[in-house]
CSV table of C-alpha atoms in Angstrom, one decimal:
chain,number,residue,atom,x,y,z
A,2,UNK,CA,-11.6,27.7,4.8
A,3,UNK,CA,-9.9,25.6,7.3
A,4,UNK,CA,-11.2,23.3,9.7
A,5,UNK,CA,-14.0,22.6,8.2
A,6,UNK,CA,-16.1,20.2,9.8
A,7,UNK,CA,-19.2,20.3,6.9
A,8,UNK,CA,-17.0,17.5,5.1
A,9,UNK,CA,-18.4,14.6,7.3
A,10,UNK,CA,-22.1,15.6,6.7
A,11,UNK,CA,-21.0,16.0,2.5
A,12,UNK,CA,-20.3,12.4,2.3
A,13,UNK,CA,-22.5,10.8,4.8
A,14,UNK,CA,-24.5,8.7,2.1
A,15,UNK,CA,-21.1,7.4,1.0
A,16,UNK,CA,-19.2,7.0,4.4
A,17,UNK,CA,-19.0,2.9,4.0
A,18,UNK,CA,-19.2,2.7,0.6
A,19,UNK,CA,-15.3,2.6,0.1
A,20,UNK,CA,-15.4,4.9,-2.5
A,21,UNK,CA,-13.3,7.7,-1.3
A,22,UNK,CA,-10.0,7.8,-0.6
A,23,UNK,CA,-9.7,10.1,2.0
A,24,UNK,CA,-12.8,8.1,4.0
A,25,UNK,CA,-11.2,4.8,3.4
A,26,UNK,CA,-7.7,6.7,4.9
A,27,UNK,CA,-10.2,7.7,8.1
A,28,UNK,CA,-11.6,3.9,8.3
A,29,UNK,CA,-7.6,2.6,8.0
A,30,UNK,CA,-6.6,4.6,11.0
A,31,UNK,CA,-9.0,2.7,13.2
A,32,UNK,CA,-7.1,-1.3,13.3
A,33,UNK,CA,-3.6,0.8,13.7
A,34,UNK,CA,-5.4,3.0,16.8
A,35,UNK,CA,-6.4,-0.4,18.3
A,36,UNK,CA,-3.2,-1.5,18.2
A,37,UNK,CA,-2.5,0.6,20.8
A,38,UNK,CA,-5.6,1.1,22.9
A,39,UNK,CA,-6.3,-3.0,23.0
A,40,UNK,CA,-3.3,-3.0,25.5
A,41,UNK,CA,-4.5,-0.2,27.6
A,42,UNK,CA,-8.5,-1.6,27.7
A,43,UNK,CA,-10.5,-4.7,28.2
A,44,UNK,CA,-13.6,-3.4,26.1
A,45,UNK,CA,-15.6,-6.4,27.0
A,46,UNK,CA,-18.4,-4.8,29.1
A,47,UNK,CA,-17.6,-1.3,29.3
A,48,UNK,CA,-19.5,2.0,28.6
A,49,UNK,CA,-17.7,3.6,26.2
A,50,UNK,CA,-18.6,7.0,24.5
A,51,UNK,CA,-16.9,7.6,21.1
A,52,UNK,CA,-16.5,11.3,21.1
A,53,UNK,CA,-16.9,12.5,17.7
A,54,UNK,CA,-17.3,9.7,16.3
A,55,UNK,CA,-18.8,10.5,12.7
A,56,UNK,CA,-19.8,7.8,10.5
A,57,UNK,CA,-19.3,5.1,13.1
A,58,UNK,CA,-16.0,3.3,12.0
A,59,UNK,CA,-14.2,3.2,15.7
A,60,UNK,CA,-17.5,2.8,17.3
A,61,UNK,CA,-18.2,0.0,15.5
A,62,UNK,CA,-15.0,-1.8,16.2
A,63,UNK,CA,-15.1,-1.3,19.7
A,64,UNK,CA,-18.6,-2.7,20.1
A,65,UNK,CA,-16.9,-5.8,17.9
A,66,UNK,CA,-14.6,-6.1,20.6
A,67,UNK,CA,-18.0,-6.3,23.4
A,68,UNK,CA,-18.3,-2.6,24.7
A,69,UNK,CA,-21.6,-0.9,24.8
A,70,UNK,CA,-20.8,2.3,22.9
A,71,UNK,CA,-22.4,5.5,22.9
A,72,UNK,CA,-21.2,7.8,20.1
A,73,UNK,CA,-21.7,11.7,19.8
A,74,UNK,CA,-20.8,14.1,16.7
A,75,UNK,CA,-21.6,17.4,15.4
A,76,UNK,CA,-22.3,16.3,12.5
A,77,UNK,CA,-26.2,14.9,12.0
A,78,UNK,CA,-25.8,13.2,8.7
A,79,UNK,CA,-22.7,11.5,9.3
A,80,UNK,CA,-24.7,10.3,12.7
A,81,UNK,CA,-27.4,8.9,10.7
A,82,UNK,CA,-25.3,7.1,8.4
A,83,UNK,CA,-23.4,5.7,11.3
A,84,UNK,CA,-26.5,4.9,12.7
A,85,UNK,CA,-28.0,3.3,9.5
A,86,UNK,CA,-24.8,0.9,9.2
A,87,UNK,CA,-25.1,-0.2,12.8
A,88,UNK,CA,-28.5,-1.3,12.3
A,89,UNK,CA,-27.9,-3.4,9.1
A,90,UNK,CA,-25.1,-5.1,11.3
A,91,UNK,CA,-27.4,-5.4,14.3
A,92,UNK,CA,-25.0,-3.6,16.5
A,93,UNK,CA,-26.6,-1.9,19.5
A,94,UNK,CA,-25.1,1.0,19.7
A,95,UNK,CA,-26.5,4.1,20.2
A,96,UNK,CA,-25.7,8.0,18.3
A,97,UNK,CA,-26.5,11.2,19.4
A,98,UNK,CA,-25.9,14.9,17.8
A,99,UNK,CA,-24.1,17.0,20.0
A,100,UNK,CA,-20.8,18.4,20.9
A,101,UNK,CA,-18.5,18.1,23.1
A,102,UNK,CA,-18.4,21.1,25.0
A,103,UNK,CA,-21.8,20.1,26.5
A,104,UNK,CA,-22.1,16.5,26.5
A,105,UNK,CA,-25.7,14.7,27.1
A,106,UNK,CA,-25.0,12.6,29.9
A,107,UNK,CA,-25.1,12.2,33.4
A,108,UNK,CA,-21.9,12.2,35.3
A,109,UNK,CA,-19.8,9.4,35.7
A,110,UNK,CA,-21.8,7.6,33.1
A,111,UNK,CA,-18.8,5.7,30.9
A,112,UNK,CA,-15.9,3.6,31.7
A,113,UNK,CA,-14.1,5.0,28.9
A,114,UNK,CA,-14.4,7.8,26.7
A,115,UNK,CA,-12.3,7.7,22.9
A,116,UNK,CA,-12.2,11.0,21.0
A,117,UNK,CA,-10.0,10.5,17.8
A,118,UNK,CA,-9.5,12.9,15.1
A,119,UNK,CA,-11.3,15.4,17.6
A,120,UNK,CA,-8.9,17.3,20.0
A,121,UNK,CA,-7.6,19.6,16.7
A,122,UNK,CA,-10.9,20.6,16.2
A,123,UNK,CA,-12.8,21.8,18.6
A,124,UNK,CA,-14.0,25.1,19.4
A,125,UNK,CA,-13.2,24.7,23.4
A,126,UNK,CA,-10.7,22.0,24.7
A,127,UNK,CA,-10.4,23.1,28.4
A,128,UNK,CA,-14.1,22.4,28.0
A,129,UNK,CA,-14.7,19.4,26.3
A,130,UNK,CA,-11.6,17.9,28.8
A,131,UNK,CA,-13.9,19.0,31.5
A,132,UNK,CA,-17.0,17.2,30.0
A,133,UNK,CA,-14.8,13.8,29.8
A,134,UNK,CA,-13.7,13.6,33.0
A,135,UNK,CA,-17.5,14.3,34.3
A,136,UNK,CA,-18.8,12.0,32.2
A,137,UNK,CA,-16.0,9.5,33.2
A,138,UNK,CA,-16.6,6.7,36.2
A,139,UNK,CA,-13.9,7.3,39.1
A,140,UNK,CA,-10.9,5.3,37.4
A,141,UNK,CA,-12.3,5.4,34.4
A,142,UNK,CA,-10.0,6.3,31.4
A,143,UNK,CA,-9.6,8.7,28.4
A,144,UNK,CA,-8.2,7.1,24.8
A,145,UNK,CA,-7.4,10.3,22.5
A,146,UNK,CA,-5.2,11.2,19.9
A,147,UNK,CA,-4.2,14.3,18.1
A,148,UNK,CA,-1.4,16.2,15.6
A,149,UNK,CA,1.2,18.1,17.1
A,150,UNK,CA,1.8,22.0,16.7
A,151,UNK,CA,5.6,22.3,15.0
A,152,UNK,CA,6.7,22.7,11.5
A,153,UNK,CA,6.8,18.9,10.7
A,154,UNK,CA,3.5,18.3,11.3
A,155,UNK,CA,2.1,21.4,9.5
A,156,UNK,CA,4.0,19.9,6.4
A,157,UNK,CA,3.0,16.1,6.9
A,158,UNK,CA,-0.9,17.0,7.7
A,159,UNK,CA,-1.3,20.2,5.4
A,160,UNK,CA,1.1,20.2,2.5
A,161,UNK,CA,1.2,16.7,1.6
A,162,UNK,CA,-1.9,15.4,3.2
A,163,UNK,CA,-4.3,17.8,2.0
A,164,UNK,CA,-2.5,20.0,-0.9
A,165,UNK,CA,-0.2,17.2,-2.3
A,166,UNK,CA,-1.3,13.8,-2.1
A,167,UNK,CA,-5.1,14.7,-1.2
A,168,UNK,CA,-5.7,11.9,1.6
A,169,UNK,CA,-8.0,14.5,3.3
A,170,UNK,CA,-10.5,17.5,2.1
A,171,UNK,CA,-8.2,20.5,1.6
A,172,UNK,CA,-9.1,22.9,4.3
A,173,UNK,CA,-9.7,19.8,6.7
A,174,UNK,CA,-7.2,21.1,9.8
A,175,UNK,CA,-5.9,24.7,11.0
A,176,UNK,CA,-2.6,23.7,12.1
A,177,UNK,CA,-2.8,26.7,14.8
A,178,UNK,CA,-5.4,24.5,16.1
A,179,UNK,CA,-3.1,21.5,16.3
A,180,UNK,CA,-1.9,20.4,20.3
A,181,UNK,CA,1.6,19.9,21.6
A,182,UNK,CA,2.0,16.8,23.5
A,183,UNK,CA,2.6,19.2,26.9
A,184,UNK,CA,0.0,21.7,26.5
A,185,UNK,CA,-2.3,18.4,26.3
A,186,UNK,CA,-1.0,17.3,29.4
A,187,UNK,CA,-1.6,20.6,31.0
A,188,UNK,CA,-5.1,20.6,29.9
A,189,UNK,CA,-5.9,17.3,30.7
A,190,UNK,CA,-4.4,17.7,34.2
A,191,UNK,CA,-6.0,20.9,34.7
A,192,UNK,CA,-9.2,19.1,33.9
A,193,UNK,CA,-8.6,16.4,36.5
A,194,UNK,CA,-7.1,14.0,34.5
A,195,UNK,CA,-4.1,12.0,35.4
A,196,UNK,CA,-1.7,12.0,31.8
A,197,UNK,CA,-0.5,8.3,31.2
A,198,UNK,CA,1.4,7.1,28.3
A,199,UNK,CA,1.8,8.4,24.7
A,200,UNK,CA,2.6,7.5,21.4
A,201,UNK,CA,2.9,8.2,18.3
A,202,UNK,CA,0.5,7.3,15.1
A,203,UNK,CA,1.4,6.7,11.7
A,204,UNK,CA,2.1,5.0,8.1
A,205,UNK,CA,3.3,1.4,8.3
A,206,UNK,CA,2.3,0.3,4.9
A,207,UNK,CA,0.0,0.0,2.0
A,208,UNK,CA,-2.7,-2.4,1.4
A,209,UNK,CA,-4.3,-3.7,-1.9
A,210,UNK,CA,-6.1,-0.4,-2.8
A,211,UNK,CA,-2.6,1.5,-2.2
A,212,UNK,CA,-4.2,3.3,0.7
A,213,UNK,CA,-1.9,3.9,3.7
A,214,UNK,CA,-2.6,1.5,6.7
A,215,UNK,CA,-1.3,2.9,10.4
A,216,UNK,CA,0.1,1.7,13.4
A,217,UNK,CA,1.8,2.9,16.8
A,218,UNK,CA,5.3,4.3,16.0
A,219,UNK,CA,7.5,6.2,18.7
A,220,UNK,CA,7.9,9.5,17.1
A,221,UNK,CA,5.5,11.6,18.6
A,222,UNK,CA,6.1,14.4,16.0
A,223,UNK,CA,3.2,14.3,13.7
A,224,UNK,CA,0.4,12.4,14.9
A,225,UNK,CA,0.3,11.1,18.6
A,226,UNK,CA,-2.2,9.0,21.0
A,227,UNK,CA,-2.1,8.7,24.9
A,228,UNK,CA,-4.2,7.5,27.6
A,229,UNK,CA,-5.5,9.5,30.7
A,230,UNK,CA,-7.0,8.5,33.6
A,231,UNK,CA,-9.7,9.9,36.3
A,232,UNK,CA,-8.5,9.0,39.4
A,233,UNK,CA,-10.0,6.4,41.2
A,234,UNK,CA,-11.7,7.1,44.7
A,235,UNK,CA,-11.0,3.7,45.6
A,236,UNK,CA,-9.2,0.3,45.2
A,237,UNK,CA,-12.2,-1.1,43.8
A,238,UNK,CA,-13.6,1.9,41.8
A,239,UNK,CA,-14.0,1.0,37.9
A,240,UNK,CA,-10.5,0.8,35.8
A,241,UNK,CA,-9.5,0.1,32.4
């Protein structure tokens, strides 16, 4: 089976227990994402909506950086875990089930909407593209990333990855699934997005448990994360 989403809900009751490697792998993307983001976005204050955001780890670290986040997944148990954890912290932050092909809000209701680890799985991406940028406040922007569709990539994210060096669930990804940079743009354009800049995503070293940490490299290859914007109607509509 591939792409199958039933492995968040599987391990919900251990999601911050740090006992899996391939969950720890997940929680170890998140500083080397921020890396990035945290020079594109002030948090402080914003509405943000973590689209799929599963057990909570990026949601969690943007409401440590002063964002009121809203996070949304498929995934029920995973939500309730994430939802457990930020109540022991005595983060606000609120989880819903859903999708993101038919989002639960009210237009132009965030300042910024982050989908991570999403974009290669969903059932619909000219849809869910359109639910961001109605969800998104006039300048608002879009924080993503995703794999790229070419032979590299199938043999970074599939063969070693999942078949070889097991850092995710075999059958996690369908590499026919997985997004070229400029078919993204196209999408995200076509859903009224303005592209901005990308980059790419990837290992940078090993920390005490021998698990991969990540940060922002320039090849674009494998793994790669971008900013897009709605267009503001005005010079003093909401921005990043």
């Amino acid at each position: 089976m591939r792409n199958d989403l039933t492995i968040y809900d599987a391990v919900a009751d251990r999601w911050w227990s740090g006992e899996l490697r391939w969950v720890r792998t997940l929680k170890n993307l998140v500083p080397g994402r921020l890396e990035w983001f945290d020079r594109h976005i002030d948090w402080a204050g914003k509405d943000v909506l973590d689209l799929g955001c599963a057990g909570g780890f990026m949601a969690e670290a943007m409401a440590g950086r002063g964002a009121r986040v809203t996070g949304i997944d498929p995934a029920a148990e995973a939500v309730e875990a994430a939802r457990r954890h930020a109540d022991a912290q005595g983060l606000g932050i609120r989880y819903d089930v859903g999708v993101g092909e038919a989002l639960p809000y009210d237009d132009a209701a965030f300042d910024a909407v982050v989908c991570v680890d999403v974009l290669e799985h969903v059932a619909d991406l000219d849809r869910v593209l359109a639910e961001v940028a109605r969800v998104l406040r006039p300048g608002g922007c879009f924080l993503y990333d995703t794999i790229n569709r070419n032979p590299l990539a199938r043999f970074a994210t599939i063969t070693l990855a999942e078949d070889l060096l097991r850092l995710l669930p075999r059958g996690t990804h369908d590499p026919a699934m997985f997004i070229k940079p400029r078919e993204l743009s196209r999408a995200m354009e076509g859903a009224g997005l303005a592209p901005g800049p990308m980059t790419g995503l990837g290992p940078r070293g090993i920390d005490r448990r021998l698990d991969l940490t990540f940060g922002p490299l320039p090849l674009t290859a494998i793994l790669y994360m971008g900013l897009a914007r709605r267009p503001a109607l005005a010079s003093g509509d909401v921005s990043c």
